[in-house]
Each structure stands twice: as C-alpha cells, then as structure tokens.
Amino acid sequence: MSSETLEITTGSPLTMLSEEEQMFQQSVRDFAIEKVRPLVYQMDHDAVMSKDLISAFFDLGVMGIEVPDQWGGAGSSFFNAVLVVEELSHVDASCGVLVDVQNTLVNNAIIRWGNEDQKSKYLPMLARDTVGAYALSEAGSGSDAFGLACKAEDRGDHYVLNGQKLWITNAFEAGVFIVFANANPDAGYKGITAFLIERDFPGFKVGKKEDKLGIRASSTCELILEDCHVPKENVVGEPGKGYKIAIETLNEGRIGIGAQMIGLAQGALDHAIRYTRERKQFGKAIAEFQAVQHQLARAATEVEAARLLVYNAGRLRDAGQPFLTEAAMCKIFSSEVAERVTSLAVNLFGGYGFVKDYPVEKLYRDAKIGQIYEGTSNLQLQTIAKQILG
C-alpha cells in the first residue's frame, strides 16, 4: 500500500480521497456521463450491454484495477474499484455490476489464489479484452452456497465436470469463468474446488439468458457443463479449498454491491432534487414545500450513511484489517437505502416517475437486486449476528 493511501486511511475522513482516487473517480464520472448515459435507455430496453461500451471499459482501464501493471492492469487498490463501481452505477447499475464482478470477484480470486502460470495467462486477458464471470450458484444452491450438485471427476491429467449453474452475471459476454464444483462429494463442502474454464472448452456451454426486472443490460445466464474437460493446471488454489475462495471473494464482492447501491441511490436522489426544483404546484416549486424538503433531507442522510459504511469496509480491506462484519453491514444497509431512495424519487416525480421516459423508474427496478444477489439480506443479518454474539 502506498504511503499516500496510508495517510488518507489513518485518521482522515473516510470520504477524503487521495490524488489517485480523485483521478479514478473523475475519469469514470466523466466517462459515465458522456459515454454511458446516452446508451442507458436502449440497453435497458433491449437487455443487452453495448459491445462498444465494454471495449471502452477496457480502454479506460477499469477492468483490471487491482491487476498488477506487469500483467497489464492499473496496479491500483480495491478502494478504487469501489469508487469506479459507484460512479458507473450513478448512471447505470448494469455497467456498475459488470465492472464489479470483473474486479472484486474474478480478478480478485486469481490475484489471491492463482499460481504464477494462471496469473500470467489470464490476468492480461482480463485486463485487456476478456470479460470474466464467477459461477457458484445453482438451482439448489443459492443461499446454501455449498450445497453444490455440480461434480468434478479426477481423470489424471484433467477433470471432467458435469452440472448446471444458474444466475451467472456477465455470462453472456464472458470468455473466462471461475466455476465451483465438488471434486469429492463424500467430503461435503471440503470437496469444493475452483476451476478456470474458458468459453471454448469442450463440454462447456452458456445457456438461457434470464429476462429480468432490473439491471437488464447486465447478462444473467445459466451455464451447462456436460463432460467438460478442464486441465489440472486450471485448478485455482488447492483441490478442496474452493469453499475458502468462495467465502472470501464474496465477502469482498459484497462491498462492491454496496458501491453499486450507493451509486444508484445517489443517482436517484440527484434526479429527485433537480425535478423538485423545476416542478411547480400551487404556484411554487415543490422543493419549497417543507414535507418534500424533509423527505429529501432524510434520503440524503441515509445515502451518506450508506456511503460511509461502504467506504469504511473498502478501506479496511485495503488496510489488511478484518472486514467481514462491515462488508455485511454495508451491503444490507446500502441495498435497503437504495430501495427507499429510488422509491421516493418515483413518488416525487409523480406520474412521470412511473413511465420509462424518465430515469427514476429504471433506478427503482435496478435497486431491488441489491437485497438478493451475493448474499440475501437475511444472510447478511445472520453473518452480523454471528459476529456480534460470538
């Protein structure tokens, strides 16, 4: 960690950004406004992420934020990934989660547990032009993440995987997948192993793409593995240690989801503030009514509180301090705030808030997923309770 980052994270306000952090934030903010915003409506309508926009993410350098520069990445911090996801989600949460999964789950897992050969092969791809996906969930393995039915059979120099994965973010666009399967079912969760699978591996197929309520431009697909051959050298970490990789990367991923939620909540609040200043009723702007002022004030307070939770968790992670409880807290709180603030924005827009011609309807739909993926709100509460009760 740089001395500059240490200076910022020790005894300084959580929202005080270093020069590098300000640079990341501003570059992504400008990009989101200029390049993403004009595409948001059509991408949501078509439920497709623009290929040109994905290429632009790579050109901007936000697809390999923590990837060391020796492998073509930015060599930056986890906290910068948080800032990037927040700024993209301020305009489009679908873009935010695409970049989030790439950085906090896929790249993160390879950086932390991949061997040198895996890093030198896959990290340059992921930083340059290849989208990654993280495949843990199954039909019978959602909140119970370790009830995996997907099996991996050891065949000497390779494994053969059979099973199905569901709800896999980025799957439609991805070229590299981290897939979890059980190589020793008799050992229970201690048989779970992580594999790096390329899209063109024999026996691997991307299946149905889900038609979703929100974050529609972000792809969510099933994966089908039918006698999928995976070389032994593509095992991430040690066989049977996949459960550790899954738990620890998801803990970090939850901070990314928190960043997505505060970004879209801030976006909704900004729209609501602008609209209430312009919309007139009874001869004056509705922002002049005390009831509206109080609603906006409460929303702004909640968004700031959520931001502090998210930033704190991200700072703790970069400082090498425990952050399990803080990650769970920031995810549950920010997702609930996002739902409340986007709902308020719809209310304040009145009839216009209920139609797709105005942006807050989409933000309201996008917010709902925050309480579901990467650990439901009930699971976050369970995690927090376990930590505080001992």
mmCIF file of C-alpha atoms in Angstrom:
data_model
loop_
_atom_site.group_PDB
_atom_site.id
_atom_site.type_symbol
_atom_site.label_atom_id
_atom_site.label_comp_id
_atom_site.label_asym_id
_atom_site.label_seq_id
_atom_site.Cartn_x
_atom_site.Cartn_y
_atom_site.Cartn_z
ATOM 1 C CA MET A 1 0.000 0.000 0.000
ATOM 2 C CA SER A 2 1.336 3.428 -0.904
ATOM 3 C CA SER A 3 2.243 5.952 1.777
ATOM 4 C CA GLU A 4 -0.338 8.272 0.227
ATOM 5 C CA THR A 5 -3.099 5.716 0.803
ATOM 6 C CA LEU A 6 -1.917 5.127 4.357
ATOM 7 C CA GLU A 7 -2.063 8.855 5.003
ATOM 8 C CA ILE A 8 -5.630 9.001 3.763
ATOM 9 C CA THR A 9 -6.827 5.940 5.675
ATOM 10 C CA THR A 10 -5.235 6.809 9.023
ATOM 11 C CA GLY A 11 -7.047 9.485 10.983
ATOM 12 C CA SER A 12 -8.620 11.128 7.937
ATOM 13 C CA PRO A 13 -12.291 11.433 6.941
ATOM 14 C CA LEU A 14 -13.461 8.318 5.109
ATOM 15 C CA THR A 15 -14.655 10.397 2.173
ATOM 16 C CA MET A 16 -11.349 12.253 1.778
ATOM 17 C CA LEU A 17 -9.804 10.907 -1.414
ATOM 18 C CA SER A 18 -6.153 10.687 -2.374
ATOM 19 C CA GLU A 19 -4.996 12.231 -5.627
ATOM 20 C CA GLU A 20 -5.076 8.838 -7.343
ATOM 21 C CA GLU A 21 -8.565 8.127 -6.021
ATOM 22 C CA GLN A 22 -9.814 11.505 -7.215
ATOM 23 C CA MET A 23 -8.354 10.780 -10.645
ATOM 24 C CA PHE A 24 -10.113 7.407 -10.869
ATOM 25 C CA GLN A 25 -13.382 8.897 -9.658
ATOM 26 C CA GLN A 26 -13.357 11.882 -12.004
ATOM 27 C CA SER A 27 -12.324 9.921 -15.096
ATOM 28 C CA VAL A 28 -15.127 7.398 -14.568
ATOM 29 C CA ARG A 29 -17.653 10.121 -13.712
ATOM 30 C CA ASP A 30 -16.906 11.945 -16.962
ATOM 31 C CA PHE A 31 -16.981 8.672 -18.912
ATOM 32 C CA ALA A 32 -20.333 7.648 -17.403
ATOM 33 C CA ILE A 33 -21.959 10.954 -18.280
ATOM 34 C CA GLU A 34 -20.518 11.229 -21.785
ATOM 35 C CA LYS A 35 -20.425 7.613 -22.963
ATOM 36 C CA VAL A 36 -22.805 5.567 -20.823
ATOM 37 C CA ARG A 37 -25.781 7.879 -20.241
ATOM 38 C CA PRO A 38 -26.777 8.148 -23.943
ATOM 39 C CA LEU A 39 -26.996 4.338 -24.145
ATOM 40 C CA VAL A 40 -28.831 3.571 -20.910
ATOM 41 C CA TYR A 41 -32.416 3.590 -22.162
ATOM 42 C CA GLN A 42 -31.757 1.431 -25.212
ATOM 43 C CA MET A 43 -29.571 -1.075 -23.364
ATOM 44 C CA ASP A 44 -32.253 -1.489 -20.706
ATOM 45 C CA HIS A 45 -34.975 -1.858 -23.357
ATOM 46 C CA ASP A 46 -33.002 -4.412 -25.377
ATOM 47 C CA ALA A 47 -31.489 -6.139 -22.298
ATOM 48 C CA VAL A 48 -28.085 -6.067 -23.986
ATOM 49 C CA MET A 49 -24.827 -4.428 -22.965
ATOM 50 C CA SER A 50 -23.207 -2.472 -25.787
ATOM 51 C CA LYS A 51 -20.097 -4.268 -27.087
ATOM 52 C CA ASP A 52 -18.504 -0.927 -27.876
ATOM 53 C CA LEU A 53 -19.112 0.176 -24.313
ATOM 54 C CA ILE A 54 -17.444 -2.956 -22.943
ATOM 55 C CA SER A 55 -14.430 -2.266 -25.160
ATOM 56 C CA ALA A 56 -14.407 1.279 -23.810
ATOM 57 C CA PHE A 57 -14.299 -0.069 -20.237
ATOM 58 C CA PHE A 58 -11.094 -1.899 -21.115
ATOM 59 C CA ASP A 59 -9.652 1.180 -22.813
ATOM 60 C CA LEU A 60 -10.490 3.244 -19.723
ATOM 61 C CA GLY A 61 -8.529 0.779 -17.565
ATOM 62 C CA VAL A 62 -11.360 -0.169 -15.203
ATOM 63 C CA MET A 63 -11.483 -3.889 -15.973
ATOM 64 C CA GLY A 64 -8.194 -4.658 -14.239
ATOM 65 C CA ILE A 65 -7.997 -2.148 -11.418
ATOM 66 C CA GLU A 66 -6.087 -4.314 -8.922
ATOM 67 C CA VAL A 67 -4.252 -6.317 -11.590
ATOM 68 C CA PRO A 68 -0.507 -5.530 -11.264
ATOM 69 C CA ASP A 69 0.932 -3.475 -14.103
ATOM 70 C CA GLN A 70 3.235 -6.364 -15.069
ATOM 71 C CA TRP A 71 0.075 -8.101 -16.342
ATOM 72 C CA GLY A 72 -1.425 -5.035 -17.976
ATOM 73 C CA GLY A 73 -3.607 -3.788 -15.151
ATOM 74 C CA ALA A 74 -3.769 -0.496 -13.297
ATOM 75 C CA GLY A 75 -1.954 -1.897 -10.254
ATOM 76 C CA SER A 76 -4.284 0.078 -8.036
ATOM 77 C CA SER A 77 -6.363 -0.531 -4.898
ATOM 78 C CA PHE A 78 -9.588 -2.284 -4.025
ATOM 79 C CA PHE A 79 -10.979 1.060 -2.867
ATOM 80 C CA ASN A 80 -10.520 2.487 -6.356
ATOM 81 C CA ALA A 81 -12.642 -0.381 -7.650
ATOM 82 C CA VAL A 82 -15.318 0.698 -5.142
ATOM 83 C CA LEU A 83 -15.191 4.266 -6.472
ATOM 84 C CA VAL A 84 -15.429 3.084 -10.085
ATOM 85 C CA VAL A 85 -18.467 0.871 -9.399
ATOM 86 C CA GLU A 86 -20.164 3.708 -7.512
ATOM 87 C CA GLU A 87 -19.632 6.241 -10.301
ATOM 88 C CA LEU A 88 -20.794 3.889 -13.082
ATOM 89 C CA SER A 89 -23.868 2.892 -11.056
ATOM 90 C CA HIS A 90 -24.728 6.557 -10.578
ATOM 91 C CA VAL A 91 -25.652 6.442 -14.278
ATOM 92 C CA ASP A 92 -26.303 2.731 -14.919
ATOM 93 C CA ALA A 93 -26.150 -0.037 -12.308
ATOM 94 C CA SER A 94 -25.827 -2.650 -15.073
ATOM 95 C CA CYS A 95 -22.457 -1.208 -16.030
ATOM 96 C CA GLY A 96 -21.528 -0.998 -12.377
ATOM 97 C CA VAL A 97 -22.089 -4.693 -11.722
ATOM 98 C CA LEU A 98 -20.278 -5.804 -14.893
ATOM 99 C CA VAL A 99 -17.152 -3.966 -13.754
ATOM 100 C CA ASP A 100 -17.715 -5.028 -10.136
ATOM 101 C CA VAL A 101 -17.791 -8.772 -10.865
ATOM 102 C CA GLN A 102 -14.736 -8.441 -13.102
ATOM 103 C CA ASN A 103 -12.693 -6.779 -10.369
ATOM 104 C CA THR A 104 -13.928 -7.858 -6.934
ATOM 105 C CA LEU A 105 -14.665 -11.494 -7.787
ATOM 106 C CA VAL A 106 -12.849 -12.771 -10.880
ATOM 107 C CA ASN A 107 -9.613 -10.775 -10.907
ATOM 108 C CA ASN A 108 -9.503 -10.790 -7.124
ATOM 109 C CA ALA A 109 -9.704 -14.588 -6.906
ATOM 110 C CA ILE A 110 -6.938 -15.096 -9.465
ATOM 111 C CA ILE A 111 -4.671 -12.473 -7.868
ATOM 112 C CA ARG A 112 -5.091 -14.028 -4.421
ATOM 113 C CA TRP A 113 -5.189 -17.746 -5.198
ATOM 114 C CA GLY A 114 -3.944 -18.254 -8.742
ATOM 115 C CA ASN A 115 -0.450 -19.600 -9.362
ATOM 116 C CA GLU A 116 2.091 -17.700 -11.444
ATOM 117 C CA ASP A 117 1.176 -19.516 -14.666
ATOM 118 C CA GLN A 118 -2.524 -18.756 -14.174
ATOM 119 C CA LYS A 119 -1.805 -15.120 -13.382
ATOM 120 C CA SER A 120 0.476 -14.633 -16.377
ATOM 121 C CA LYS A 121 -2.065 -16.272 -18.710
ATOM 122 C CA TYR A 122 -5.418 -14.961 -17.511
ATOM 123 C CA LEU A 123 -4.807 -11.586 -15.855
ATOM 124 C CA PRO A 124 -3.508 -9.936 -19.065
ATOM 125 C CA MET A 125 -6.611 -11.217 -20.892
ATOM 126 C CA LEU A 126 -8.943 -9.914 -18.193
ATOM 127 C CA ALA A 127 -7.236 -6.532 -18.104
ATOM 128 C CA ARG A 128 -7.060 -6.188 -21.900
ATOM 129 C CA ASP A 129 -10.198 -7.515 -23.600
ATOM 130 C CA THR A 130 -11.835 -10.519 -21.877
ATOM 131 C CA VAL A 131 -14.852 -10.313 -19.579
ATOM 132 C CA GLY A 132 -14.863 -12.704 -16.618
ATOM 133 C CA ALA A 133 -17.703 -14.439 -14.757
ATOM 134 C CA TYR A 134 -17.951 -16.112 -11.364
ATOM 135 C CA ALA A 135 -20.064 -19.265 -11.254
ATOM 136 C CA LEU A 136 -21.114 -20.523 -7.823
ATOM 137 C CA SER A 137 -24.945 -20.539 -7.705
ATOM 138 C CA GLU A 138 -27.085 -23.483 -8.774
ATOM 139 C CA ALA A 139 -30.800 -24.320 -8.744
ATOM 140 C CA GLY A 140 -30.498 -25.925 -5.300
ATOM 141 C CA SER A 141 -27.544 -23.892 -4.131
ATOM 142 C CA GLY A 142 -28.334 -20.225 -3.662
ATOM 143 C CA SER A 143 -28.206 -19.040 -0.065
ATOM 144 C CA ASP A 144 -26.866 -22.511 0.787
ATOM 145 C CA ALA A 145 -23.872 -21.850 -1.421
ATOM 146 C CA PHE A 146 -22.140 -25.090 -0.560
ATOM 147 C CA GLY A 147 -24.959 -27.452 -1.471
ATOM 148 C CA LEU A 148 -23.381 -27.829 -4.915
ATOM 149 C CA ALA A 149 -24.631 -30.532 -7.260
ATOM 150 C CA CYS A 150 -22.023 -29.759 -9.937
ATOM 151 C CA LYS A 151 -19.417 -32.533 -9.801
ATOM 152 C CA ALA A 152 -15.771 -32.717 -10.876
ATOM 153 C CA GLU A 153 -14.225 -36.137 -11.541
ATOM 154 C CA ASP A 154 -10.444 -36.536 -11.408
ATOM 155 C CA ARG A 155 -9.231 -38.216 -14.616
ATOM 156 C CA GLY A 156 -5.488 -37.992 -14.054
ATOM 157 C CA ASP A 157 -4.232 -35.042 -16.082
ATOM 158 C CA HIS A 158 -7.641 -33.361 -16.193
ATOM 159 C CA TYR A 159 -11.026 -33.117 -14.505
ATOM 160 C CA VAL A 160 -14.407 -33.804 -16.067
ATOM 161 C CA LEU A 161 -17.160 -31.501 -14.844
ATOM 162 C CA ASN A 162 -20.899 -32.153 -15.040
ATOM 163 C CA GLY A 163 -23.691 -29.944 -13.800
ATOM 164 C CA GLN A 164 -25.534 -26.682 -14.250
ATOM 165 C CA LYS A 165 -25.001 -23.186 -12.894
ATOM 166 C CA LEU A 166 -27.711 -20.519 -12.623
ATOM 167 C CA TRP A 167 -27.867 -16.733 -12.214
ATOM 168 C CA ILE A 168 -24.339 -16.163 -13.512
ATOM 169 C CA THR A 169 -23.611 -12.460 -14.009
ATOM 170 C CA ASN A 170 -21.583 -11.494 -17.115
ATOM 171 C CA ALA A 171 -22.003 -14.987 -18.567
ATOM 172 C CA PHE A 172 -23.284 -13.826 -21.960
ATOM 173 C CA GLU A 173 -20.190 -11.683 -22.582
ATOM 174 C CA ALA A 174 -17.558 -13.652 -20.648
ATOM 175 C CA GLY A 175 -14.624 -15.525 -22.103
ATOM 176 C CA VAL A 176 -13.246 -16.796 -18.778
ATOM 177 C CA PHE A 177 -15.242 -18.325 -15.931
ATOM 178 C CA ILE A 178 -14.348 -19.310 -12.380
ATOM 179 C CA VAL A 179 -16.562 -22.349 -11.799
ATOM 180 C CA PHE A 180 -17.038 -24.131 -8.482
ATOM 181 C CA ALA A 181 -17.669 -27.881 -8.442
ATOM 182 C CA ASN A 182 -17.348 -30.662 -5.885
ATOM 183 C CA ALA A 183 -14.408 -32.974 -6.625
ATOM 184 C CA ASN A 184 -15.063 -35.088 -3.511
ATOM 185 C CA PRO A 185 -18.757 -35.175 -2.560
ATOM 186 C CA ASP A 186 -18.055 -37.516 0.363
ATOM 187 C CA ALA A 187 -16.081 -34.689 1.987
ATOM 188 C CA GLY A 188 -19.027 -32.276 1.756
ATOM 189 C CA TYR A 189 -18.037 -28.645 1.356
ATOM 190 C CA LYS A 190 -14.374 -29.644 1.781
ATOM 191 C CA GLY A 191 -14.544 -31.224 -1.662
ATOM 192 C CA ILE A 192 -15.464 -27.968 -3.406
ATOM 193 C CA THR A 193 -12.821 -26.902 -5.907
ATOM 194 C CA ALA A 194 -12.475 -23.802 -8.086
ATOM 195 C CA PHE A 195 -11.687 -24.166 -11.801
ATOM 196 C CA LEU A 196 -10.721 -21.685 -14.507
ATOM 197 C CA ILE A 197 -12.783 -22.511 -17.588
ATOM 198 C CA GLU A 198 -12.509 -20.869 -20.964
ATOM 199 C CA ARG A 199 -15.639 -20.388 -23.022
ATOM 200 C CA ASP A 200 -14.499 -22.725 -25.810
ATOM 201 C CA PHE A 201 -13.579 -25.670 -23.557
ATOM 202 C CA PRO A 202 -15.263 -28.879 -24.833
ATOM 203 C CA GLY A 203 -18.448 -29.670 -22.932
ATOM 204 C CA PHE A 204 -19.000 -26.098 -21.725
ATOM 205 C CA LYS A 205 -21.961 -24.037 -22.890
ATOM 206 C CA VAL A 206 -23.662 -20.790 -21.935
ATOM 207 C CA GLY A 207 -27.388 -21.455 -21.794
ATOM 208 C CA LYS A 208 -30.552 -19.436 -21.233
ATOM 209 C CA LYS A 209 -30.264 -15.711 -20.642
ATOM 210 C CA GLU A 210 -32.704 -14.521 -17.979
ATOM 211 C CA ASP A 211 -35.305 -11.805 -18.665
ATOM 212 C CA LYS A 212 -35.011 -9.677 -15.553
ATOM 213 C CA LEU A 213 -36.863 -6.952 -13.644
ATOM 214 C CA GLY A 214 -33.827 -4.682 -13.310
ATOM 215 C CA ILE A 215 -30.170 -4.319 -14.308
ATOM 216 C CA ARG A 216 -31.410 -5.673 -17.617
ATOM 217 C CA ALA A 217 -28.322 -4.793 -19.643
ATOM 218 C CA SER A 218 -26.253 -6.929 -17.274
ATOM 219 C CA SER A 219 -26.446 -10.513 -18.512
ATOM 220 C CA THR A 220 -27.556 -13.300 -16.180
ATOM 221 C CA CYS A 221 -27.360 -16.780 -17.685
ATOM 222 C CA GLU A 222 -27.251 -20.455 -16.923
ATOM 223 C CA LEU A 223 -24.107 -22.479 -17.605
ATOM 224 C CA ILE A 224 -24.259 -26.090 -18.764
ATOM 225 C CA LEU A 225 -21.353 -28.488 -18.208
ATOM 226 C CA GLU A 226 -21.620 -31.844 -19.951
ATOM 227 C CA ASP A 227 -18.393 -33.848 -19.660
ATOM 228 C CA CYS A 228 -16.489 -30.575 -19.662
ATOM 229 C CA HIS A 229 -12.750 -31.278 -19.754
ATOM 230 C CA VAL A 230 -10.657 -28.955 -17.593
ATOM 231 C CA PRO A 231 -6.849 -29.338 -17.393
ATOM 232 C CA LYS A 232 -5.369 -29.964 -13.949
ATOM 233 C CA GLU A 233 -3.366 -26.760 -14.261
ATOM 234 C CA ASN A 234 -6.652 -24.819 -14.260
ATOM 235 C CA VAL A 235 -7.483 -25.647 -10.655
ATOM 236 C CA VAL A 236 -7.417 -22.392 -8.693
ATOM 237 C CA GLY A 237 -5.697 -22.813 -5.350
ATOM 238 C CA GLU A 238 -5.736 -26.328 -3.905
ATOM 239 C CA PRO A 239 -8.310 -29.028 -4.659
ATOM 240 C CA GLY A 240 -10.920 -29.000 -1.921
ATOM 241 C CA LYS A 241 -10.190 -25.392 -0.922
ATOM 242 C CA GLY A 242 -12.787 -23.833 -3.211
ATOM 243 C CA TYR A 243 -15.062 -23.092 -0.263
ATOM 244 C CA LYS A 244 -12.422 -20.752 1.182
ATOM 245 C CA ILE A 245 -12.022 -18.951 -2.146
ATOM 246 C CA ALA A 246 -15.796 -18.602 -2.493
ATOM 247 C CA ILE A 247 -16.350 -17.265 1.025
ATOM 248 C CA GLU A 248 -13.535 -14.755 0.978
ATOM 249 C CA THR A 249 -14.130 -13.367 -2.504
ATOM 250 C CA LEU A 250 -17.848 -12.982 -1.844
ATOM 251 C CA ASN A 251 -17.072 -11.053 1.336
ATOM 252 C CA GLU A 252 -15.172 -8.580 -0.828
ATOM 253 C CA GLY A 253 -17.761 -8.716 -3.580
ATOM 254 C CA ARG A 254 -20.415 -7.540 -1.129
ATOM 255 C CA ILE A 255 -18.541 -4.281 -0.708
ATOM 256 C CA GLY A 256 -18.752 -3.895 -4.493
ATOM 257 C CA ILE A 257 -22.514 -4.431 -4.381
ATOM 258 C CA GLY A 258 -22.675 -1.809 -1.639
ATOM 259 C CA ALA A 259 -20.880 0.574 -4.006
ATOM 260 C CA GLN A 260 -23.377 -0.230 -6.758
ATOM 261 C CA MET A 261 -26.284 0.519 -4.434
ATOM 262 C CA ILE A 262 -24.968 3.860 -3.152
ATOM 263 C CA GLY A 263 -24.214 4.894 -6.719
ATOM 264 C CA LEU A 264 -27.729 4.284 -7.983
ATOM 265 C CA ALA A 265 -29.263 5.741 -4.804
ATOM 266 C CA GLN A 266 -27.248 8.927 -5.313
ATOM 267 C CA GLY A 267 -28.330 8.985 -8.953
ATOM 268 C CA ALA A 268 -31.996 8.770 -7.935
ATOM 269 C CA LEU A 269 -31.556 11.459 -5.277
ATOM 270 C CA ASP A 270 -29.865 13.801 -7.757
ATOM 271 C CA HIS A 271 -32.728 13.343 -10.227
ATOM 272 C CA ALA A 272 -35.279 13.974 -7.472
ATOM 273 C CA ILE A 273 -33.572 17.158 -6.309
ATOM 274 C CA ARG A 274 -33.416 18.555 -9.840
ATOM 275 C CA TYR A 275 -37.023 17.655 -10.592
ATOM 276 C CA THR A 276 -38.466 19.095 -7.378
ATOM 277 C CA ARG A 277 -36.720 22.384 -8.072
ATOM 278 C CA GLU A 278 -38.295 22.532 -11.542
ATOM 279 C CA ARG A 279 -41.767 21.078 -10.942
ATOM 280 C CA LYS A 280 -44.305 23.677 -9.832
ATOM 281 C CA GLN A 281 -47.567 23.114 -7.991
ATOM 282 C CA PHE A 282 -49.785 25.701 -6.277
ATOM 283 C CA GLY A 283 -47.605 28.435 -7.743
ATOM 284 C CA LYS A 284 -44.214 27.338 -6.459
ATOM 285 C CA ALA A 285 -41.563 24.654 -6.903
ATOM 286 C CA ILE A 286 -42.436 21.529 -4.939
ATOM 287 C CA ALA A 287 -38.944 21.680 -3.374
ATOM 288 C CA GLU A 288 -40.231 24.683 -1.424
ATOM 289 C CA PHE A 289 -42.751 22.550 0.469
ATOM 290 C CA GLN A 290 -41.420 21.507 3.840
ATOM 291 C CA ALA A 291 -42.746 17.947 3.520
ATOM 292 C CA VAL A 292 -40.718 17.454 0.337
ATOM 293 C CA GLN A 293 -37.652 19.081 1.887
ATOM 294 C CA HIS A 294 -37.789 16.707 4.840
ATOM 295 C CA GLN A 295 -38.092 13.651 2.610
ATOM 296 C CA LEU A 296 -35.087 14.734 0.559
ATOM 297 C CA ALA A 297 -33.098 15.555 3.695
ATOM 298 C CA ARG A 298 -33.752 12.103 5.155
ATOM 299 C CA ALA A 299 -32.815 10.438 1.858
ATOM 300 C CA ALA A 300 -29.561 12.417 1.643
ATOM 301 C CA THR A 301 -28.713 11.421 5.216
ATOM 302 C CA GLU A 302 -29.303 7.747 4.502
ATOM 303 C CA VAL A 303 -27.230 7.814 1.313
ATOM 304 C CA GLU A 304 -24.338 9.454 3.158
ATOM 305 C CA ALA A 305 -24.569 6.921 5.990
ATOM 306 C CA ALA A 306 -24.546 4.074 3.458
ATOM 307 C CA ARG A 307 -21.558 5.610 1.682
ATOM 308 C CA LEU A 308 -19.618 5.781 4.948
ATOM 309 C CA LEU A 309 -20.317 2.088 5.610
ATOM 310 C CA VAL A 310 -19.187 1.118 2.110
ATOM 311 C CA TYR A 311 -16.079 3.290 2.186
ATOM 312 C CA ASN A 312 -15.144 2.026 5.639
ATOM 313 C CA ALA A 313 -15.380 -1.601 4.530
ATOM 314 C CA GLY A 314 -13.292 -0.865 1.434
ATOM 315 C CA ARG A 315 -10.651 0.999 3.459
ATOM 316 C CA LEU A 316 -10.466 -1.858 5.969
ATOM 317 C CA ARG A 317 -9.926 -4.359 3.192
ATOM 318 C CA ASP A 318 -7.066 -2.355 1.689
ATOM 319 C CA ALA A 319 -5.519 -1.892 5.141
ATOM 320 C CA GLY A 320 -5.466 -5.662 5.671
ATOM 321 C CA GLN A 321 -7.859 -5.424 8.621
ATOM 322 C CA PRO A 322 -10.850 -7.711 9.324
ATOM 323 C CA PHE A 323 -13.913 -6.522 7.406
ATOM 324 C CA LEU A 324 -16.405 -9.413 7.392
ATOM 325 C CA THR A 325 -18.973 -7.672 9.613
ATOM 326 C CA GLU A 326 -18.510 -4.315 7.927
ATOM 327 C CA ALA A 327 -18.975 -5.858 4.459
ATOM 328 C CA ALA A 328 -22.252 -7.471 5.524
ATOM 329 C CA MET A 329 -23.430 -4.247 7.162
ATOM 330 C CA CYS A 330 -22.621 -2.081 4.157
ATOM 331 C CA LYS A 331 -24.368 -4.435 1.746
ATOM 332 C CA ILE A 332 -27.613 -4.811 3.671
ATOM 333 C CA PHE A 333 -27.877 -1.148 4.600
ATOM 334 C CA SER A 334 -26.959 0.284 1.207
ATOM 335 C CA SER A 335 -29.361 -2.057 -0.607
ATOM 336 C CA GLU A 336 -32.222 -1.053 1.698
ATOM 337 C CA VAL A 337 -31.359 2.627 1.303
ATOM 338 C CA ALA A 338 -31.269 2.235 -2.475
ATOM 339 C CA GLU A 339 -34.763 0.754 -2.476
ATOM 340 C CA ARG A 340 -36.143 3.524 -0.254
ATOM 341 C CA VAL A 341 -34.475 6.405 -2.074
ATOM 342 C CA THR A 342 -35.380 5.188 -5.566
ATOM 343 C CA SER A 343 -38.964 4.650 -4.410
ATOM 344 C CA LEU A 344 -39.049 8.194 -3.048
ATOM 345 C CA ALA A 345 -37.728 9.514 -6.360
ATOM 346 C CA VAL A 346 -40.574 7.772 -8.212
ATOM 347 C CA ASN A 347 -43.073 9.295 -5.771
ATOM 348 C CA LEU A 348 -41.674 12.803 -6.154
ATOM 349 C CA PHE A 349 -41.800 12.555 -9.946
ATOM 350 C CA GLY A 350 -45.486 11.666 -9.652
ATOM 351 C CA GLY A 351 -46.976 10.212 -12.811
ATOM 352 C CA TYR A 352 -43.737 10.896 -14.685
ATOM 353 C CA GLY A 353 -41.910 8.637 -12.230
ATOM 354 C CA PHE A 354 -43.992 5.686 -13.346
ATOM 355 C CA VAL A 355 -43.095 5.872 -17.042
ATOM 356 C CA LYS A 356 -39.949 4.845 -18.852
ATOM 357 C CA ASP A 357 -39.410 8.250 -20.432
ATOM 358 C CA TYR A 358 -37.911 9.398 -17.128
ATOM 359 C CA PRO A 359 -34.860 7.773 -15.477
ATOM 360 C CA VAL A 360 -36.116 7.073 -11.949
ATOM 361 C CA GLU A 361 -38.380 4.175 -12.962
ATOM 362 C CA LYS A 362 -35.327 2.222 -14.109
ATOM 363 C CA LEU A 363 -33.326 3.063 -10.988
ATOM 364 C CA TYR A 364 -36.209 1.766 -8.858
ATOM 365 C CA ARG A 365 -36.195 -1.547 -10.748
ATOM 366 C CA ASP A 366 -32.406 -1.782 -10.595
ATOM 367 C CA ALA A 367 -32.319 -1.303 -6.814
ATOM 368 C CA LYS A 368 -34.255 -4.472 -5.959
ATOM 369 C CA ILE A 369 -31.456 -6.906 -6.800
ATOM 370 C CA GLY A 370 -29.204 -5.441 -4.102
ATOM 371 C CA GLN A 371 -31.084 -7.329 -1.392
ATOM 372 C CA ILE A 372 -30.813 -10.623 -3.276
ATOM 373 C CA TYR A 373 -27.527 -11.338 -5.023
ATOM 374 C CA GLU A 374 -24.131 -12.039 -3.450
ATOM 375 C CA GLY A 375 -25.905 -12.983 -0.234
ATOM 376 C CA THR A 376 -29.507 -12.102 0.613
ATOM 377 C CA SER A 377 -30.321 -9.593 3.332
ATOM 378 C CA ASN A 378 -31.281 -12.426 5.686
ATOM 379 C CA LEU A 379 -27.845 -13.976 5.227
ATOM 380 C CA GLN A 380 -26.154 -10.633 5.907
ATOM 381 C CA LEU A 381 -28.132 -10.331 9.142
ATOM 382 C CA GLN A 382 -27.113 -13.866 10.079
ATOM 383 C CA THR A 383 -23.453 -13.019 9.449
ATOM 384 C CA ILE A 384 -23.648 -9.834 11.513
ATOM 385 C CA ALA A 385 -25.466 -11.593 14.367
ATOM 386 C CA LYS A 386 -22.882 -14.379 14.467
ATOM 387 C CA GLN A 387 -20.062 -11.856 14.699
ATOM 388 C CA ILE A 388 -21.591 -9.659 17.395
ATOM 389 C CA LEU A 389 -22.932 -12.526 19.532
ATOM 390 C CA GLY A 390 -19.808 -14.643 19.256
#
